[in-house]
XYZ file of C-alpha atoms in Angstrom:
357
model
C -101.578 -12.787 2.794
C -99.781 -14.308 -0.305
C -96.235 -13.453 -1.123
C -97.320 -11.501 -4.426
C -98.690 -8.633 -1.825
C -95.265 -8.235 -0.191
C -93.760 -8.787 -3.888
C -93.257 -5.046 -5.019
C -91.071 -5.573 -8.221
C -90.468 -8.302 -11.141
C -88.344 -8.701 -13.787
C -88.198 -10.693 -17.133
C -85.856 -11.445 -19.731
C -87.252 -8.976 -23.017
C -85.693 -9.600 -26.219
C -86.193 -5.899 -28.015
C -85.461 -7.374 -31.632
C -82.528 -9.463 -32.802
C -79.295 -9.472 -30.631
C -80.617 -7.147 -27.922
C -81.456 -9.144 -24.843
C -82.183 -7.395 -21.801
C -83.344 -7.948 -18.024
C -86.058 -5.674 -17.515
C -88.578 -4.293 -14.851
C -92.398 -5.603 -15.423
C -95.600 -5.391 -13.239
C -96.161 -7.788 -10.843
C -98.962 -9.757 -12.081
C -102.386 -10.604 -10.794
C -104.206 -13.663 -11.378
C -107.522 -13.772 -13.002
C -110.269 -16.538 -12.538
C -108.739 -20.069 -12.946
C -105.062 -18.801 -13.225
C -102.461 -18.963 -10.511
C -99.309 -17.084 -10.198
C -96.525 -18.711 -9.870
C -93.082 -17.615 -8.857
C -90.458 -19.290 -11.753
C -87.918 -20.789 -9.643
C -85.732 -22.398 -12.765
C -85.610 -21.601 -16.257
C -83.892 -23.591 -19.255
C -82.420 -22.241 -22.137
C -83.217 -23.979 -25.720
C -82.626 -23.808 -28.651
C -85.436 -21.740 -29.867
C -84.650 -19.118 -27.582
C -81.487 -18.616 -28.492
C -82.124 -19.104 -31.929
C -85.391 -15.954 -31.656
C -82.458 -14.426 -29.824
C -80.193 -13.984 -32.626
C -82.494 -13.919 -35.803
C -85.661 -13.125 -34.378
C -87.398 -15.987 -35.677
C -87.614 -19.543 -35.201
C -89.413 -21.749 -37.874
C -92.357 -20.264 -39.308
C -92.943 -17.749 -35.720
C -90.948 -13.910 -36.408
C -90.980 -11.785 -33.735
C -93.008 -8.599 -34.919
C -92.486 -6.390 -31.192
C -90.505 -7.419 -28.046
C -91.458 -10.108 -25.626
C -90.341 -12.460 -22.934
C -88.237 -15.680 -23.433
C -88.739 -18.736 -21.962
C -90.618 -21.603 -21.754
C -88.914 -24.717 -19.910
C -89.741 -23.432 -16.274
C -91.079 -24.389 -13.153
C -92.125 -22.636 -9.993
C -93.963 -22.059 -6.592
C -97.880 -21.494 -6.396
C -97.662 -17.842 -4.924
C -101.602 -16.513 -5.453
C -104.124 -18.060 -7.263
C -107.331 -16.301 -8.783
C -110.960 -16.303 -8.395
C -112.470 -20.056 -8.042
C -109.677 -21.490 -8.026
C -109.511 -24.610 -5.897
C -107.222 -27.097 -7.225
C -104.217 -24.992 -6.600
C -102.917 -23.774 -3.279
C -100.115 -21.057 -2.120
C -97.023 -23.055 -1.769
C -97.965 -26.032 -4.683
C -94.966 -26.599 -6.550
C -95.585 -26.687 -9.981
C -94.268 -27.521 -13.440
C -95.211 -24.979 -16.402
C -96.437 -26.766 -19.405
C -96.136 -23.639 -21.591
C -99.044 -24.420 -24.492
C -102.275 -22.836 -23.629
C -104.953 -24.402 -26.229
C -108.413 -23.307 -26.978
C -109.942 -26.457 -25.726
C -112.664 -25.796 -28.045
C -111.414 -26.315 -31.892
C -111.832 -29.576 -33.970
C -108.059 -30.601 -32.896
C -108.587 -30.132 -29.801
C -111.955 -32.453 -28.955
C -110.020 -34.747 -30.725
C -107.297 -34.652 -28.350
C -104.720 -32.951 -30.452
C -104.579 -29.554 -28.094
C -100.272 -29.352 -29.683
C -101.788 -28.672 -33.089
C -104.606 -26.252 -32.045
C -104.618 -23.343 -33.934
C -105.624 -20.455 -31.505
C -103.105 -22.093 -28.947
C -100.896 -19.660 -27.178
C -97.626 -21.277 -26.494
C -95.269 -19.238 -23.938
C -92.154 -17.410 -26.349
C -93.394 -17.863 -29.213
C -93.876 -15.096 -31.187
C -96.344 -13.110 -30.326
C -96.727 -14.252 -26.652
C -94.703 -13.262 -24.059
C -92.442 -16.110 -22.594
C -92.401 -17.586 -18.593
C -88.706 -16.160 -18.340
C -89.815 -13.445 -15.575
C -89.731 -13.693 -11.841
C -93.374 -13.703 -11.944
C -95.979 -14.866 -13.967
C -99.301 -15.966 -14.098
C -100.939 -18.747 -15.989
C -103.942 -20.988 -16.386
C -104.360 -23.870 -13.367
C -105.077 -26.466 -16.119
C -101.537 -26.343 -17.438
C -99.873 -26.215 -14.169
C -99.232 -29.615 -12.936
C -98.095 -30.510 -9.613
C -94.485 -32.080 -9.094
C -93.605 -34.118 -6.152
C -90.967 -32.996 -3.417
C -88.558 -35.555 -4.531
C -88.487 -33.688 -8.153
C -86.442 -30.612 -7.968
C -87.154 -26.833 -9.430
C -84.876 -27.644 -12.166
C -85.550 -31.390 -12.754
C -89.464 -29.349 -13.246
C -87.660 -27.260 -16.044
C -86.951 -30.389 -18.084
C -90.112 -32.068 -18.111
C -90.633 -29.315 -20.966
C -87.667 -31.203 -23.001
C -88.228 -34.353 -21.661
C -91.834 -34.236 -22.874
C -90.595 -33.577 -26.808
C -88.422 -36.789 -26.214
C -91.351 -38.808 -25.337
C -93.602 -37.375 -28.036
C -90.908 -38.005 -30.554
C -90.110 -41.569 -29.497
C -94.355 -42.197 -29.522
C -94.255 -40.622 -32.742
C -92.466 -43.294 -34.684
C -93.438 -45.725 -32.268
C -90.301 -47.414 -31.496
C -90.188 -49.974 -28.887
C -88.707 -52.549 -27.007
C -85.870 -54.567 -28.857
C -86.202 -51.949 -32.045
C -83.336 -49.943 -33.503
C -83.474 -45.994 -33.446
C -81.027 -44.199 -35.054
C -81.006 -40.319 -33.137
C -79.326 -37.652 -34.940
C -77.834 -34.900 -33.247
C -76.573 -34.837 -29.206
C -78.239 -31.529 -28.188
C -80.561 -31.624 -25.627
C -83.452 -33.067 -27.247
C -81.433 -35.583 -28.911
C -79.596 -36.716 -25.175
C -83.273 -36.283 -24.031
C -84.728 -39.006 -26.538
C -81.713 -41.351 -26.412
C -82.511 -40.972 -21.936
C -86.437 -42.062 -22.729
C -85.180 -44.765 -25.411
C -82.891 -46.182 -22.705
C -85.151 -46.468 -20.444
C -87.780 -48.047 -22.009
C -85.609 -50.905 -23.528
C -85.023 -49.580 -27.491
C -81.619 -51.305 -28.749
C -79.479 -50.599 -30.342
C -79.144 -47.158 -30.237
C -76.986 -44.674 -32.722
C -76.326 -41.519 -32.080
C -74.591 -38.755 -34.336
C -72.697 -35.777 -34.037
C -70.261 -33.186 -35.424
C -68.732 -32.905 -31.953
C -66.851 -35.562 -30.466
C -67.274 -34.135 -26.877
C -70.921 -35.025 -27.397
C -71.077 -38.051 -28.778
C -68.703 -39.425 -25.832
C -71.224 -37.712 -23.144
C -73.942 -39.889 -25.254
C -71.677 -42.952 -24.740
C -71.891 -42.683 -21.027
C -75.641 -42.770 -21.092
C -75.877 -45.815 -22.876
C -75.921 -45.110 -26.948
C -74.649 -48.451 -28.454
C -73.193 -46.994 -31.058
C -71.696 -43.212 -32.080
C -70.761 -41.583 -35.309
C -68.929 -38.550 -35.860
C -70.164 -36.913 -39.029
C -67.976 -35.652 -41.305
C -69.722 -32.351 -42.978
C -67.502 -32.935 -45.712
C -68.898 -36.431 -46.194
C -71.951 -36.803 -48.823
C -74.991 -37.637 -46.913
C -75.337 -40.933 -48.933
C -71.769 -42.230 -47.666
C -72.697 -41.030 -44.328
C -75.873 -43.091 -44.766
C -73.861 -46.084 -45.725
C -71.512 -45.440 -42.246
C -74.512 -45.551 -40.565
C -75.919 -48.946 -41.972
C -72.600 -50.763 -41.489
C -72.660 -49.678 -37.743
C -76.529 -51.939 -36.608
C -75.485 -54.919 -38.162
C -78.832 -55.936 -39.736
C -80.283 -55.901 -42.571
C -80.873 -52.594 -45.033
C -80.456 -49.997 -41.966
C -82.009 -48.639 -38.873
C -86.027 -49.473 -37.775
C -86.496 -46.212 -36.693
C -84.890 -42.469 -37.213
C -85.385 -39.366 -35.304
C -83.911 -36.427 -36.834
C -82.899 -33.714 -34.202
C -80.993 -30.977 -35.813
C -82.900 -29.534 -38.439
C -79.994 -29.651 -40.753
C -81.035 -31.051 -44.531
C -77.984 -32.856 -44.851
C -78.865 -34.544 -41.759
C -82.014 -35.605 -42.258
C -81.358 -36.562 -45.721
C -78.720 -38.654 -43.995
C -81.477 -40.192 -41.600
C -83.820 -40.567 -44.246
C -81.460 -42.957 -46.093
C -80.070 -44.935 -42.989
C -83.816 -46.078 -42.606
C -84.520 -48.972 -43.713
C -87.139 -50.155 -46.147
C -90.977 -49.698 -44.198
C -88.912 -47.906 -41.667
C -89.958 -44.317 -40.675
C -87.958 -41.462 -39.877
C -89.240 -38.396 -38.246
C -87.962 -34.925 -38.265
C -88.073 -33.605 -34.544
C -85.388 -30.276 -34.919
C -86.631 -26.940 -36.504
C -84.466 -26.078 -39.492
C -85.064 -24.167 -42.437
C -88.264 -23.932 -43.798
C -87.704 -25.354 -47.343
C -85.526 -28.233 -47.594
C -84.713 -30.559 -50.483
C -85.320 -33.928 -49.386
C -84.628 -37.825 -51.720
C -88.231 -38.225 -52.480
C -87.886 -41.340 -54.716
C -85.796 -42.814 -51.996
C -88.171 -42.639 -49.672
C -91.062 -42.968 -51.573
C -89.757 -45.875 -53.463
C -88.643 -47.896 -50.058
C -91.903 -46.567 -48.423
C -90.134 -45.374 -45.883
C -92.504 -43.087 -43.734
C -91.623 -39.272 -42.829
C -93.173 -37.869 -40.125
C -92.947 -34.483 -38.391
C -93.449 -33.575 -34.833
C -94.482 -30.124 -33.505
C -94.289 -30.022 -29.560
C -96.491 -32.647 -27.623
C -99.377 -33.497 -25.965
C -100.827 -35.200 -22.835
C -97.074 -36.357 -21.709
C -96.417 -34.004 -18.282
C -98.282 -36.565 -16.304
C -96.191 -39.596 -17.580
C -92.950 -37.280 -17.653
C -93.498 -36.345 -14.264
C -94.323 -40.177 -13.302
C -91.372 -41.565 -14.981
C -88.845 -38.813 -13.440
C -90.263 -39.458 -10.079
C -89.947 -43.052 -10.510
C -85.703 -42.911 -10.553
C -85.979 -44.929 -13.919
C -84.980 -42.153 -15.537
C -81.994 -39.660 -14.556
C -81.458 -36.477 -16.691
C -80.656 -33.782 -14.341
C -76.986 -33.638 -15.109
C -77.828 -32.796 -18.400
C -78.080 -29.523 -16.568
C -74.212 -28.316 -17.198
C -74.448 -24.557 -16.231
C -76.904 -22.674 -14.030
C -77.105 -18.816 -13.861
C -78.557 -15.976 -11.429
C -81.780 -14.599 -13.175
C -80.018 -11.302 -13.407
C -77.340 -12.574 -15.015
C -79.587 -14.421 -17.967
C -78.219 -12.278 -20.638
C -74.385 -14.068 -19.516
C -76.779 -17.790 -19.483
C -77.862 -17.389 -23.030
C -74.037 -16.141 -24.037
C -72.723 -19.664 -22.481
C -75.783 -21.191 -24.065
C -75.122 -20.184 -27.565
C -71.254 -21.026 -27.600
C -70.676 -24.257 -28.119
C -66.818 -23.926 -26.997
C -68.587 -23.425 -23.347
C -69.408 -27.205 -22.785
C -72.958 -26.397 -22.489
C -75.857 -28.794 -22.780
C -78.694 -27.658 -20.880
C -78.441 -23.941 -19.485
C -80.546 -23.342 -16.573
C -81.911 -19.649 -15.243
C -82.372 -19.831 -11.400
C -84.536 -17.566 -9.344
C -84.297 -17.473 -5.803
């Protein structure tokens, strides 16, 4: 007997529309044939969330009826459907949260991130993994070792966008990467970059508390940016600070914000390339002939792709430690008080986990 058949309620985090965030009784779901359900024993905030949380949209997605948050989680095998063999009761399991076709041209050639039938958990319209229960295909359920906690599990979601963005540009050993913003993603690429040798590193922020948190994990170098400061002197700050020659080899932009990228953009040096990795608006002006004329190349990243595996290896290794970017952890009935400490930036917070027991 599985612990779904003594499991007679569940409840999930339901945004309604815009500002109106509630916990909320579902049905306990039942797996179909190759899905398993999995209790969701950690949850983390991101930006996304909070962001379809208080506009109801997040890039190009708009929420159109209410669904589930959530999609950094990780949980316990508690049923699994029909033919399912792979999977056991009692598997611990990371959530990757993109469910692709498998069939389309992008994904036979390996590109499942850009399919465009994928359902990708909390993004609008699909429901999100922020419930006690849910139930999801086997193939995107990966198994995490017992030295990998619940919560470590709920950051191989970020951790995987910091090693697609770093592949992205292709960075490497001995190279110079300038990362712009300290939020998660941006702590999350400068943990990868550290540990796979990139120097030096820059980071950049408006707040100082951030850029000193970045100092203790090893950035080489942190600037505080002025939003009063043109993006073009800012640019110039950011040169003076590697000490070689016409700017930074590599840029990852991690906010979003035009000014910031423009910023990046510029602090690349000639050939360089510089790659926008945050969601901002979705028409930005950008200095085309600076670019252009330098060739530096501009590169966007949407999500990832065949990195769980090597997230999950290099987490399990010890080369790479990122679980105290977890700052603030919250009873799943009190996620409506998690995303309110996640969305205030006087709280501290960096990564904001939801914790079922």
């Amino acid at each position: 007997m599985t612990e779904s058949q003594h499991q007679q309620s569940n409840y999930g985090v339901l945004l309604n529309k815009p500002n109106d965030l509630q916990v909320v009784e579902i049905p306990v779901p039942t797996p179909k044939a190759g899905e398993a359900q999995v209790k969701v024993m950690a949850t983390g905030i991101c930006g996304s969330d909070v962001h379809l949380w208080k506009h109801g949209s997040i890039g190009i997605f708009s929420m159109t009826e209410p669904l589930l948050l959530g999609h950094e989680s990780a949980g316990v095998v508690t049923a699994v459907g029909p033919g399912v063999t792979e999977l056991n009761v009692g598997d611990r399991v990371a959530i990757e949260a993109g469910i692709p076709c498998s069939r389309c041209d992008q994904c036979m050639q390996g590109r499942y991130h850009l399919c465009p039938d994928v359902v990708f958990k909390s993004t609008p319209p699909h429901d999100g993994l922020l419930a006690q229960y849910i139930c999801h295909p086997t193939r995107w359920l990966h198994k995490i070792p017992d030295s990998i906690s619940y919560q470590e599990g709920a950051l191989l979601e970020p951790l995987s966008v910091a090693i697609s963005a770093i592949e992205r540009v292709g960075v490497s050993f001995g190279r110079s990467l300038l990362i712009t913003g300290c939020g998660p993603i941006g702590l999350m690429v400068l943990a990868v970059a550290r540990a796979i040798g990139v120097s030096p590193i820059i980071v950049t922020d408006v707040q100082p508390g951030r850029l000193a948190y970045a100092e203790r994990m090893g950035a080489d170098y942190t600037y505080q940016v002025n939003p009063r400061l043109a993006d073009v002197d800012i640019a110039r700050d950011i040169r003076a600070l590697v000490h070689q020659e016409g700017g930074v080899d590599y840029s990852l932009e991690c906010t979003g914000i035009e000014s910031s990228f423009r910023a990046a953009i510029m602090a690349t040096k000639d050939a360089g390339t510089c790659c926008l990795v945050g969601v901002g608006k979705n028409d930005q002006t950008l200095p085309v002939n600076n670019f252009a004329m330098r060739e530096v190349d501009i590169k966007g990243l949407f999500r990832y792709h065949h990195t769980y595996p090597r997230a999950i290896a290099l987490m399990a290794s010890g080369k790479l430690d990122v679980k105290h970017l977890i700052t603030h952890q919250y009873a799943f009935m009190d996620a409506v008080k998690a995303f309110e400490t996640a969305a205030d930036y006087s709280t501290g917070a960096i990564k904001v986990q939801i914790i079922n027991e």
